[in-house]
Amino acid sequence: MADLKVVGQPLPKADAAAKVIGAAVYADDIVLPRMLHSKLLRSPHPHARILSVDASAARRIPGVKGVLTGQDLPIRFGILPVSQDERALESEKVRYVGDPVAAVAAVDEETAAAAAEAIRVEYEVLEPVLSIEDALRQPGDERIHASRSLPANLHRLQSYEFGDLAAGWARAAHVREDLFFFQGNTHLPMEQHSAVGQWVDGRLTVWSSTQVVHYVHRALSKVLELPMNKIRVIGAAHGGGFGGKTDPFAHEIVVAKLAMVTGRPVKCTLTREEVFYAHRGRHPVLMWVKTGVDEEGRITAMHFRSALDGGAYGSYGAASVFYTGTLQTVTYDIPAYKFEGCRVFTNKPPCGPKRGHGTPQPRFALELHLEKLAEEIGMDAVELKRRNFMQPFTRAVNWLRVTSCGLEECAEKVLAASGYRTRERRPGRGQGFAISAYMSGAGTAIYWNGMPHSEVQLKLDRTGVTAYCGAMDIGQGSDAVIAQIVAEELGIQAADVRLVTADTDSTPIDLGSYSSRVTFMAGNAALEAARKMRALLDAAVDARAGVPFLEACELAETKWGALSTAGSYTPPRIGGPFKGSGVGPSPAYSYSAAVVDVDADARTGIVRVNKVWIAHDIGRAINPLLVIGQIEGSVYMALGEALMEEQTFRRQLGLHKWPSMLEYKSPTFVDTPEIESFLVETVDPEGPYGAKEAGQGPLLPVIPALNLAVHDALGVWIDETPVTPEKVLKALKDGRVGPKMFPAVPWPEPIIVEPPARDDMRVGAELEAAFPSA
Amino acid sequence: MLRLPRLRFLIPDSARQAAAMAAEGGPTTMLVAGGTDLYPNLKRRQFATDTLVGLTHLRELHEVRGEASSGFEVGACVTLSAASRHHELHAGYAEAAGLVSSPPLRNAGTIGGNLCVDTRCNYYNQTQEWRQAAGYCLKKDGDICLVAPSSPRCWAVSSSDTAPMAIALGATVVLAGTDQERELPVSALYRDDGIDYLAKQAWEVITALRLPPADGLRTAYVKLRRRGSIDFPIAGCAVALRMEGDLVESARVVLSAVASHPLEVHAADQLLTGARLDDETIAAAAEAAAKPAKPLDNADLDYFWRKRMVRVVVEEALRKAAAR
Amino acid sequence: MAGLLNELDRPVDRRVLVLRVNGEDHQLLLPVHKTLLEVLREDLGLTGTKHGCELGECGTCTVLVAGEPQLSCLVLPVQLGGREVTTVEGLTAGSELTPLQRAFADLGAAQCGYCTPGMLLSATALLRSNPKPNATEIREALAGNLCRCTGYSKIVEAVELAASGRG
């Protein structure tokens, strides 16, 4: 593939020009004739029964055109089929401060806000459950979700054993256990969520700042009881997601229903405070890990436990639990592995997928844990980690299939560039090194269906070519990637490819812009569609070389009429032969390594990041400019989580401590260091042109590398996030800051899974044939 | 979109007329200059205000008069940016002005406004909905202090960066009332009360800040905050020193964000006066300064840590001032 | 402490104001409590100016007032006193992007693009007062504008590129 012309070019994003002149239309920028404005009334209580809702005063206010209460939207929804536990407006009970209970549409926002406030809700306040420990005990008043079969406020409970643990422990020369806590935090997109609904002649159109038009489409269809063909969901220009806009949300359903009720377009834009309540951010996770190594430092067995504080609803939580356990095995070669994970409900805004979904927490734990283990046995930590690096084209003990793997090269790049091995050793100055892996899209859809995960259609006529793709460009530049792939195959410039994206009426299915899947899956779909189109074009010009593109297009249309081709991508069935193997498999894993350099002041505890070096195995960079953008953005978000961002709550009140941009600390220009990025191209056999993901993996190593740098500088262990100055001082006094115990969890008997052979690379039908009973 | 309440906006012809309008309007009328502190608070419904009296169009409030040798009179509506860029003002004062919030905010925020900045508390600087959920507090609509429930008073924190520096300099403000002007030391402008924190009449308009002659004063302001921009101080120290050789002739040390008013620490001043400014003196002064500081659990980061940091900012400010 | 309903009973203080925005005068009848941000977006249709908090905490709504960056969510038009307002839509004189806009587009300084208008205006003001800023000066001048996508590096590079005249 040495002769690639468009793929590999650092081209600007497809919408870059529109964004720098202020022409891009985001959801809140949409204004339709006679449009109304909506405001949600939210619960002031973390846990309460709703006794009555009286909206009569609101209805009487001049300018109010529609009022909804829970009675109007009784059908439950949720992103996962196993967690249909949310209502757009709750009518029975509220489960967190901010849970929506009523909604108003009025001629302006001022009237809508006043009318929402005028709705009288009578509550019977219940004792809130606010911590993992509380959630594991029998509740004082009642459970948050009464109908669940698990005890107390447990939401999910998993236990798996892969390989011969007993033999692994027996073989170990050293065994160590550690406890870690990863604090919850939120996405904080600059754009507040917004949606506009319009109802014309029995057809509903919703514009939204969503990452996944398809999931909003499904939820609207279910809750509003409308067939899919009566609903159109369009992704407006997107002001940032990071996972925070991948669930269907109450306000999206509410604007639709209000539009249906009032016959007028309705817009709802959340305030910044409401965005904190919509949340779906990083789960707070308590973790325990025990690892055995042999005399050479090779891992013989590992046992990992996680407890996730899920907040009030399921969201992606059932998957999140798995993710805290599943990817350990694709970074380090672990011959025997036990994972126990649980998620609890608490009366706080629901947690969900934030960049790295469920994996930054165990990554943090594991990198610190192995460093401690190395120190304890007097071995160089980098060396210990390297001895256990996962190798390319191997199968992990939990059946995850690793293809291309640039871990070695990534590690070497950052170690060399940072001078880590020869770093200056003095109190107050330190460097930390960590590695990671992430999925290039989930191998299994979040709801069972047999459709492709991505489809791309191309239309070609005398005016050129248009690509139709359901993926939402959320700022990462996925539109540019699609255009570059199509352009490469058709032998034209990326700018000559017109794009129609994220519109359920005109674009085929795509499972959305999350899970780091778009380049890999929509990219492969685009590649297939483009190759088919290229063949048609070649036929149209009778394989003559040098026919200008538009001329060829006209010849093709003359010959056959307007042409269309389609390509699709369905990941191979990669998961192992056991129940629950659907979370974790990915057609390819990206790898990253980072070194973080800090000054840590022993007097104040203040940590200043001097520089971050990061190397990322991207497979192939279809657009290196955008890949670097994803890497730098990931490093930034990681440093925020590592140093200052936390979603915390007033203990008794169950109330978000500071739902504002001022007090939720997002690093500014002057808090963000220089970032030096290296791309490692391993050319994955299944990625389009060999490409893998870039959007999430590079976040993962930075957080543990920061803590390890602080350890390097001051000799203290901070076994939790974020590393605040007060914790540094406390650690200097006590040696360590971190959790002291893991609560008692009623773990079930583990599902015992026979591990695969290390070189077993079979997938799909071949694999299924080998294990017919699974 | 978070919006302001409906307001009347009055445009006076003079500072005195502004005072008259504010006096006539009573408690629901407020004076406003840049609005960078007031408007967010109004959007969160922290005041029951229905009328504003604007000051920024009064040209005389934008002037900087005087010179370094005689002292400057800085109009109250001079922006924080302009003050921070003014090379002849006391270095510590310009420094403090330049450390307020963020660059775009400083282009609207005024030096008079920063002297009057509302005391802050993260139970109070919240939206109406949040405060309803938390239960209202003493400072607005409630009857207890949520930070210190057994306390009869409000502990909201004085969060001005420039006020401590103005006090350290011995600056005064010119106040226009309805029929007269008066001059008040900035040190007398504050009360140790989170609610009623200004010791002027609500309607009195700060028209100018009078800074003393340069006269060998060495000044510095050190601000501690989580991020390098946007944030309010969580501890700060303003220092004004007059040196005679390597002996301190006089010293004023004033802290920000550790009490409901800018905290003058005379014990530190006395300790420094006549002393050689060596490490030992600096440490002792910092120790003395830290003693009365009483941060509470109503601002960013742990309050024990903030208390410990007072020493650090005082030492740093003293060294910085001495080096100027 | 319900107050919003009572607020609806207050009369609206409306003024006729002439706003000079991007070189054009607009005569408008405006409630005085409407912020410049709201007026730009809702009365003038200039939705290029974005908003992220409406409390002066994020910098997203930055516009230029008499050439200086200000937070339009905290400016009342009645206080403008005839000073000219420049929004992102006013940066370009014709159809060509300014060197700064070009650099932002070419270097990937705009990802989701939501903070971009504010960034561009803060950076434009910087380059007018300091045509050759170093990286530290750029970071300090833009420190009131938050971005969650880029990690800021590309924005610094874009301002440097525009300043270099090579862009």
mmCIF file of C-alpha atoms in Angstrom, chain C residues 11-143:
data_model
loop_
_atom_site.group_PDB
_atom_site.id
_atom_site.type_symbol
_atom_site.label_atom_id
_atom_site.label_comp_id
_atom_site.label_asym_id
_atom_site.label_seq_id
_atom_site.Cartn_x
_atom_site.Cartn_y
_atom_site.Cartn_z
ATOM 1 C CA PRO C 11 -42.900 44.948 33.554
ATOM 2 C CA VAL C 12 -40.264 44.501 30.881
ATOM 3 C CA ASP C 13 -37.941 47.476 30.581
ATOM 4 C CA ARG C 14 -37.442 47.768 26.828
ATOM 5 C CA ARG C 15 -35.069 50.144 25.074
ATOM 6 C CA VAL C 16 -34.457 51.050 21.504
ATOM 7 C CA LEU C 17 -30.764 50.478 20.990
ATOM 8 C CA VAL C 18 -28.515 50.721 17.996
ATOM 9 C CA LEU C 19 -25.973 47.944 18.098
ATOM 10 C CA ARG C 20 -22.981 48.080 15.836
ATOM 11 C CA VAL C 21 -22.132 44.464 15.096
ATOM 12 C CA ASN C 22 -19.592 43.370 12.509
ATOM 13 C CA GLY C 23 -19.642 46.777 10.885
ATOM 14 C CA GLU C 24 -23.407 46.973 10.548
ATOM 15 C CA ASP C 25 -25.840 49.009 12.627
ATOM 16 C CA HIS C 26 -28.902 47.244 13.945
ATOM 17 C CA GLN C 27 -31.720 49.164 15.525
ATOM 18 C CA LEU C 28 -33.452 46.920 18.002
ATOM 19 C CA LEU C 29 -36.117 47.120 20.661
ATOM 20 C CA LEU C 30 -34.627 45.079 23.463
ATOM 21 C CA PRO C 31 -35.544 44.085 26.997
ATOM 22 C CA VAL C 32 -32.611 45.490 29.000
ATOM 23 C CA HIS C 33 -32.079 42.225 30.857
ATOM 24 C CA LYS C 34 -31.240 40.338 27.670
ATOM 25 C CA THR C 35 -27.526 39.718 27.470
ATOM 26 C CA LEU C 36 -25.456 40.449 24.390
ATOM 27 C CA LEU C 37 -25.132 36.693 23.910
ATOM 28 C CA GLU C 38 -28.904 36.280 23.774
ATOM 29 C CA VAL C 39 -29.352 39.286 21.506
ATOM 30 C CA LEU C 40 -26.693 38.126 19.051
ATOM 31 C CA ARG C 41 -28.125 34.629 18.827
ATOM 32 C CA GLU C 42 -31.834 35.299 19.147
ATOM 33 C CA ASP C 43 -32.417 38.781 17.758
ATOM 34 C CA LEU C 44 -29.651 39.029 15.151
ATOM 35 C CA GLY C 45 -29.462 35.367 14.162
ATOM 36 C CA LEU C 46 -25.701 35.361 14.742
ATOM 37 C CA THR C 47 -25.558 31.845 16.125
ATOM 38 C CA GLY C 48 -21.835 31.579 15.517
ATOM 39 C CA THR C 49 -21.434 32.855 19.063
ATOM 40 C CA LYS C 50 -21.812 29.792 21.290
ATOM 41 C CA HIS C 51 -22.467 29.388 24.982
ATOM 42 C CA GLY C 52 -21.282 26.833 27.509
ATOM 43 C CA CYS C 53 -22.311 28.120 30.939
ATOM 44 C CA GLU C 54 -23.774 31.632 30.669
ATOM 45 C CA LEU C 55 -21.953 32.471 33.911
ATOM 46 C CA GLY C 56 -18.613 33.745 32.649
ATOM 47 C CA GLU C 57 -16.809 30.528 33.531
ATOM 48 C CA CYS C 58 -15.905 28.929 30.193
ATOM 49 C CA GLY C 59 -15.112 31.605 27.616
ATOM 50 C CA THR C 60 -17.206 29.981 24.891
ATOM 51 C CA CYS C 61 -19.292 33.103 24.241
ATOM 52 C CA THR C 62 -16.317 35.436 23.850
ATOM 53 C CA VAL C 63 -16.832 38.282 21.368
ATOM 54 C CA LEU C 64 -14.863 41.455 20.797
ATOM 55 C CA VAL C 65 -16.181 44.680 22.263
ATOM 56 C CA ALA C 66 -14.253 47.618 20.855
ATOM 57 C CA GLY C 67 -11.598 45.101 19.884
ATOM 58 C CA GLU C 68 -11.240 43.506 23.303
ATOM 59 C CA PRO C 69 -12.430 39.984 24.146
ATOM 60 C CA GLN C 70 -15.421 40.011 26.475
ATOM 61 C CA LEU C 71 -17.847 37.378 27.662
ATOM 62 C CA SER C 72 -21.071 38.142 25.835
ATOM 63 C CA CYS C 73 -23.077 36.232 28.456
ATOM 64 C CA LEU C 74 -22.102 38.954 30.957
ATOM 65 C CA VAL C 75 -22.589 42.027 28.788
ATOM 66 C CA LEU C 76 -25.817 43.984 28.650
ATOM 67 C CA PRO C 77 -26.276 45.784 25.333
ATOM 68 C CA VAL C 78 -27.488 48.859 27.207
ATOM 69 C CA GLN C 79 -23.957 49.154 28.611
ATOM 70 C CA LEU C 80 -22.227 48.990 25.241
ATOM 71 C CA GLY C 81 -22.588 52.705 24.652
ATOM 72 C CA GLY C 82 -22.050 52.462 20.919
ATOM 73 C CA ARG C 83 -18.934 50.308 21.128
ATOM 74 C CA GLU C 84 -18.556 47.970 18.184
ATOM 75 C CA VAL C 85 -19.112 44.260 18.644
ATOM 76 C CA THR C 86 -17.281 41.694 16.526
ATOM 77 C CA THR C 87 -18.440 38.091 16.368
ATOM 78 C CA VAL C 88 -16.953 35.144 14.536
ATOM 79 C CA GLU C 89 -19.162 35.995 11.570
ATOM 80 C CA GLY C 90 -17.437 39.368 11.373
ATOM 81 C CA LEU C 91 -13.868 38.106 11.214
ATOM 82 C CA THR C 92 -13.978 37.445 7.498
ATOM 83 C CA ALA C 93 -14.288 40.454 5.229
ATOM 84 C CA GLY C 94 -15.258 38.479 2.135
ATOM 85 C CA SER C 95 -15.324 34.821 1.307
ATOM 86 C CA GLU C 96 -11.660 34.202 2.154
ATOM 87 C CA LEU C 97 -10.810 32.887 5.590
ATOM 88 C CA THR C 98 -8.499 35.054 7.666
ATOM 89 C CA PRO C 99 -5.011 33.599 8.170
ATOM 90 C CA LEU C 100 -6.042 32.699 11.711
ATOM 91 C CA GLN C 101 -9.182 30.905 10.579
ATOM 92 C CA ARG C 102 -7.194 29.135 7.871
ATOM 93 C CA ALA C 103 -4.627 28.025 10.432
ATOM 94 C CA PHE C 104 -7.313 26.764 12.819
ATOM 95 C CA ALA C 105 -8.893 24.746 10.010
ATOM 96 C CA ASP C 106 -5.654 23.408 8.550
ATOM 97 C CA LEU C 107 -3.994 22.417 11.807
ATOM 98 C CA GLY C 108 -6.995 20.774 13.435
ATOM 99 C CA ALA C 109 -7.363 23.470 16.091
ATOM 100 C CA ALA C 110 -11.118 23.063 15.802
ATOM 101 C CA GLN C 111 -12.389 19.600 16.634
ATOM 102 C CA CYS C 112 -15.981 19.807 17.779
ATOM 103 C CA GLY C 113 -15.635 23.489 16.983
ATOM 104 C CA TYR C 114 -17.840 24.691 19.790
ATOM 105 C CA CYS C 115 -15.169 26.714 21.598
ATOM 106 C CA THR C 116 -13.670 27.807 18.273
ATOM 107 C CA PRO C 117 -15.505 31.113 17.737
ATOM 108 C CA GLY C 118 -14.468 32.331 21.189
ATOM 109 C CA MET C 119 -10.930 31.087 20.686
ATOM 110 C CA LEU C 120 -10.670 32.861 17.339
ATOM 111 C CA LEU C 121 -11.817 36.141 18.810
ATOM 112 C CA SER C 122 -9.464 35.956 21.791
ATOM 113 C CA ALA C 123 -6.629 35.045 19.436
ATOM 114 C CA THR C 124 -7.532 37.805 16.982
ATOM 115 C CA ALA C 125 -7.327 40.371 19.766
ATOM 116 C CA LEU C 126 -4.007 38.943 20.882
ATOM 117 C CA LEU C 127 -2.472 39.138 17.422
ATOM 118 C CA ARG C 128 -3.613 42.730 17.047
ATOM 119 C CA SER C 129 -1.877 43.795 20.255
ATOM 120 C CA ASN C 130 1.035 41.382 19.969
ATOM 121 C CA PRO C 131 1.636 40.262 16.382
ATOM 122 C CA LYS C 132 4.413 37.817 17.277
ATOM 123 C CA PRO C 133 3.411 36.163 20.528
ATOM 124 C CA ASN C 134 5.391 33.256 21.925
ATOM 125 C CA ALA C 135 3.692 30.085 23.133
ATOM 126 C CA THR C 136 3.500 31.292 26.730
ATOM 127 C CA GLU C 137 1.899 34.563 25.702
ATOM 128 C CA ILE C 138 -0.621 32.682 23.567
ATOM 129 C CA ARG C 139 -1.503 30.348 26.414
ATOM 130 C CA GLU C 140 -1.937 33.226 28.844
ATOM 131 C CA ALA C 141 -4.040 35.296 26.469
ATOM 132 C CA LEU C 142 -6.368 32.381 25.743
ATOM 133 C CA ALA C 143 -6.497 31.068 29.313
#
